[in-house]
Short mmCIF file of C-alpha atoms in Angstrom, two decimals:
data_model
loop_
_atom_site.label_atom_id
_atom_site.label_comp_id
_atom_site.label_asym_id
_atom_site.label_seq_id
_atom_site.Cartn_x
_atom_site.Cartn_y
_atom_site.Cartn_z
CA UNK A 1 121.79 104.24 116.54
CA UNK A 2 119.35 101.58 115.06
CA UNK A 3 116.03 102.32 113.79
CA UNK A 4 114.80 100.31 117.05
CA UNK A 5 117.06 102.29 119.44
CA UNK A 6 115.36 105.41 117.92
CA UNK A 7 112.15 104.31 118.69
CA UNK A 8 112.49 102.49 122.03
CA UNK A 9 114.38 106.19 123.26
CA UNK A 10 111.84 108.05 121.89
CA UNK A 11 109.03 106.09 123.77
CA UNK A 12 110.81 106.37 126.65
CA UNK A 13 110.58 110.41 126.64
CA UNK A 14 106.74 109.74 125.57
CA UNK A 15 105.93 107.90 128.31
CA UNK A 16 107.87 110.18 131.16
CA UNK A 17 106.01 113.32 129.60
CA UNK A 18 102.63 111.54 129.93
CA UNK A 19 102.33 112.25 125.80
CA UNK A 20 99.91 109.02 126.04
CA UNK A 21 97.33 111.31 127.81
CA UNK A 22 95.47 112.64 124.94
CA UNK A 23 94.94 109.11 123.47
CA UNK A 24 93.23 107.76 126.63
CA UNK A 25 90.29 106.01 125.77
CA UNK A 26 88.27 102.40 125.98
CA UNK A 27 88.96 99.15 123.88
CA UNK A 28 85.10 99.86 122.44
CA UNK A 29 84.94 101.79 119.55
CA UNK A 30 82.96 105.43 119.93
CA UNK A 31 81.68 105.47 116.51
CA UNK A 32 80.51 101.65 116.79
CA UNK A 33 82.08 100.83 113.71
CA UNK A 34 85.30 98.50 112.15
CA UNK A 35 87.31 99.41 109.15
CA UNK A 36 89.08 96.86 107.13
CA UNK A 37 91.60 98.73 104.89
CA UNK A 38 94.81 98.58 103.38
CA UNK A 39 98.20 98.62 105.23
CA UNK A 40 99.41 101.91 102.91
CA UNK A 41 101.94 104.22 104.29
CA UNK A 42 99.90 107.61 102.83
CA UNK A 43 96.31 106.57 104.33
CA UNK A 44 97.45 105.85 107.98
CA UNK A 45 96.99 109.54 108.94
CA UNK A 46 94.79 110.61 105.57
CA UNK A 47 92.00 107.87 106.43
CA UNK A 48 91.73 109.37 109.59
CA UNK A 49 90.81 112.93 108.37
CA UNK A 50 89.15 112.25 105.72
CA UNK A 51 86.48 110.16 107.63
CA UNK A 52 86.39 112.56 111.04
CA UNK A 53 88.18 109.75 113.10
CA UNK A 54 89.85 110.18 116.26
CA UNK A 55 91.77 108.17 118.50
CA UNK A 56 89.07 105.93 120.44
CA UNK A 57 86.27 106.01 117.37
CA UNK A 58 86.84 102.86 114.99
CA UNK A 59 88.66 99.35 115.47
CA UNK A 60 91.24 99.10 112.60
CA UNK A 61 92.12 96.22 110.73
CA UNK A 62 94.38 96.46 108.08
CA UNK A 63 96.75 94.20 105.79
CA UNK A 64 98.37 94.46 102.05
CA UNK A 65 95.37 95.81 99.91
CA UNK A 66 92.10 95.23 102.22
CA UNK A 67 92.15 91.82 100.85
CA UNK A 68 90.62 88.79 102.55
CA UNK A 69 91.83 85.81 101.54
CA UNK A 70 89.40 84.08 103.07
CA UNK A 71 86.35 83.92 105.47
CA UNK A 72 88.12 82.10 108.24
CA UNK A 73 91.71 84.39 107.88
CA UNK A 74 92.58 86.24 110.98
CA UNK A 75 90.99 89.17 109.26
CA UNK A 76 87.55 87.61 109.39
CA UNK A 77 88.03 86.86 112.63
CA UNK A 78 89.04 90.04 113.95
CA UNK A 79 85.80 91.80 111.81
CA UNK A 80 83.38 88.72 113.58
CA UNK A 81 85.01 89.72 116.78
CA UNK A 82 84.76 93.67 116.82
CA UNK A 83 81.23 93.04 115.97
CA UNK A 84 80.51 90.19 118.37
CA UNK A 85 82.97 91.69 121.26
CA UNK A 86 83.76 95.57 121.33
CA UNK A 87 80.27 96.57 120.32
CA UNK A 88 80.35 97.73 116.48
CA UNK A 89 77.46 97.93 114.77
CA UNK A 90 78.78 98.75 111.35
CA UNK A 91 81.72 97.64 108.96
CA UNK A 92 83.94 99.58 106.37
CA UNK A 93 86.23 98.34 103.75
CA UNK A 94 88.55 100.72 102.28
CA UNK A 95 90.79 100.44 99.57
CA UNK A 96 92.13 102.87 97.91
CA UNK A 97 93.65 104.04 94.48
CA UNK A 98 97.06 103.24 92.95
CA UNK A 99 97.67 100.27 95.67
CA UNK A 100 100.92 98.30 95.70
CA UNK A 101 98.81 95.14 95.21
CA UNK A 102 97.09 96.30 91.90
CA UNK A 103 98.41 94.00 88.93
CA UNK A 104 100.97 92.44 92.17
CA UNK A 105 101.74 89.08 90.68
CA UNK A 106 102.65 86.22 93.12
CA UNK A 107 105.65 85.08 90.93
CA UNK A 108 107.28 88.85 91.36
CA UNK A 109 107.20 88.39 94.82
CA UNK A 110 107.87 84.79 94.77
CA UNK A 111 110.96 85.78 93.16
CA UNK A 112 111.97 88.60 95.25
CA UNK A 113 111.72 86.32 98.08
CA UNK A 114 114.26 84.28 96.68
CA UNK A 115 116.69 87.11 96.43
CA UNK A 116 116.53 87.69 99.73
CA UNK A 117 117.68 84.26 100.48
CA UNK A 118 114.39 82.46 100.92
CA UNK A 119 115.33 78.83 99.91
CA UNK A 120 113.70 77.15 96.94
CA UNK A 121 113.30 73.80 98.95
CA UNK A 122 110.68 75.95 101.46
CA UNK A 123 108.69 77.29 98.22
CA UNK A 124 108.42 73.70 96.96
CA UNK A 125 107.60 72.16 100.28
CA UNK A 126 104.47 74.66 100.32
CA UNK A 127 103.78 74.11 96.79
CA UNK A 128 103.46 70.56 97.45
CA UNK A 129 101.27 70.71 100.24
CA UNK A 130 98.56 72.02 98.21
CA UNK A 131 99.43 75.75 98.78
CA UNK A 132 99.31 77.78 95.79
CA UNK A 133 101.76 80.27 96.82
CA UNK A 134 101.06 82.78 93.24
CA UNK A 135 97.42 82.91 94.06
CA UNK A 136 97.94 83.65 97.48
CA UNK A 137 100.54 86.44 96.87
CA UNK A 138 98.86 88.10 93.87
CA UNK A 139 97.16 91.12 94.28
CA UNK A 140 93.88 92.58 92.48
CA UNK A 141 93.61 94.33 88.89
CA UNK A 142 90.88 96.98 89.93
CA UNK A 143 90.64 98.30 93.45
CA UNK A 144 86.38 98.64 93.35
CA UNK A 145 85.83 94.77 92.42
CA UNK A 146 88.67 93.70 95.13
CA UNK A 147 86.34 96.25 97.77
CA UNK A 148 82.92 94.61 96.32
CA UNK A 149 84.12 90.94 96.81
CA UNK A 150 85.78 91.76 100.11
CA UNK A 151 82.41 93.18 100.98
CA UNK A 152 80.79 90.46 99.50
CA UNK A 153 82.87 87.81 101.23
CA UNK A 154 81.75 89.75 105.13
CA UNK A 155 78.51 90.42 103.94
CA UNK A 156 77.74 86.60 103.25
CA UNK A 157 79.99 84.83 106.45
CA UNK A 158 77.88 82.36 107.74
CA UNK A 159 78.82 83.98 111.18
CA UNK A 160 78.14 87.53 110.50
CA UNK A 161 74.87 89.09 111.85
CA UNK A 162 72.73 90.44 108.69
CA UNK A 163 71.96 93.45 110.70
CA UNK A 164 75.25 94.74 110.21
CA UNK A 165 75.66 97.09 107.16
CA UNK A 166 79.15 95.90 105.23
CA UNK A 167 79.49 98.99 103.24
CA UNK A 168 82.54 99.37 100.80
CA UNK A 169 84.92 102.42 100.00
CA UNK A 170 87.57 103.75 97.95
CA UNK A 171 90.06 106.61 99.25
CA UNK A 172 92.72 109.02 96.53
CA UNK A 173 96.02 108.54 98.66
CA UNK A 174 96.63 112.26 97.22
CA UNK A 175 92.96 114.14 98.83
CA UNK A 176 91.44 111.95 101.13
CA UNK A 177 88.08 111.55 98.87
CA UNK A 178 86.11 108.53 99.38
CA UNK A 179 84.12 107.19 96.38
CA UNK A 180 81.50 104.80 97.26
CA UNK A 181 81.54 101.54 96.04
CA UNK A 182 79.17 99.42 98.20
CA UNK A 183 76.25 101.20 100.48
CA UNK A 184 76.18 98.76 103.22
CA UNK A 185 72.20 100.46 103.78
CA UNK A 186 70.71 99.08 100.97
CA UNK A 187 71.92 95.89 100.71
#
């Protein structure tokens, strides 16, 4: 049985037991709040806990170490339009400690692309279109000034309302604690 097989047979028993029930809830956000944080296999429960959310609460946005690699990504856009849209009122950027993208340089992955049969002729069509692929693919070398510029980058859209607080957080994958980095109050 494939890994999709598993999941497509377990839906189906989800769905005829009416499992879904408990998670029935609006596309606006309880809480009134968006978090931007990292795509990390040990925080997709932890976050959850450790910041008393339940299913119906927050929008979540998430990708490979809360990083926005620019104001007009699709992350930007999906923060402008969970403020604009689904009625939050406040944001949250997580990252957390010991992330895969700490010290990630784009050459390592550049590289491990190749090995998995990515052709060098598509690396250096996209190199010479302007498209530096090692910037692009590198990660962060401390967690807190990736949160503050991510923060920074929100905080300062031309599109975002000022009224919002951007506030800026770091969760231990191991206990769930949240040090803050950026109090979106007083800014």
């Amino acid at each position: 049985m494939t890994l999709l097989d598993e999941v497509l047979a377990f839906n189906q028993e989800f769905v005829e037991k009416k499992a879904y029930e408990p998670y029935l809830t609006s596309k606006f956000p309880d809480k009134r709040m968006v978090i931007f944080t990292c795509m990390d296999t040990r925080i997709i429960e932890l976050l959850h806990k450790a910041m008393n959310i339940q299913n119906g609460d927050a929008k979540i946005v998430k990708n490979a170490g809360a990083i926005l690699t620019s104001p007009f990504d699709s992350t930007m856009r999906s923060l402008l339009v969970a403020i604009y849209q689904l009625k939050a009122d406040e944001v949250f950027v997580i990252g957390h400690y010991d992330c895969g993208m700490t010290g990630l340089k784009g050459e390592t992955v550049l590289e491990n692309m190749k090995k998995r049969g990515v052709e060098e002729n598509a690396i250096e069509t996209l190199v010479h279109a302007g498209i530096d692929l090692d910037e692009w693919l590198s990660g962060f070398e401390k967690v807190e000034s990736s949160v503050k510029k991510s923060v920074g980058i929100i905080k300062n859209h031309p599109l975002m309302d000022k009224k919002v607080p951007i506030h800026g957080l770091v969760i231990d994958p191991e206990t769930g604690k949240l040090d803050l980095i950026v109090n979106g109050y007083e800014n």
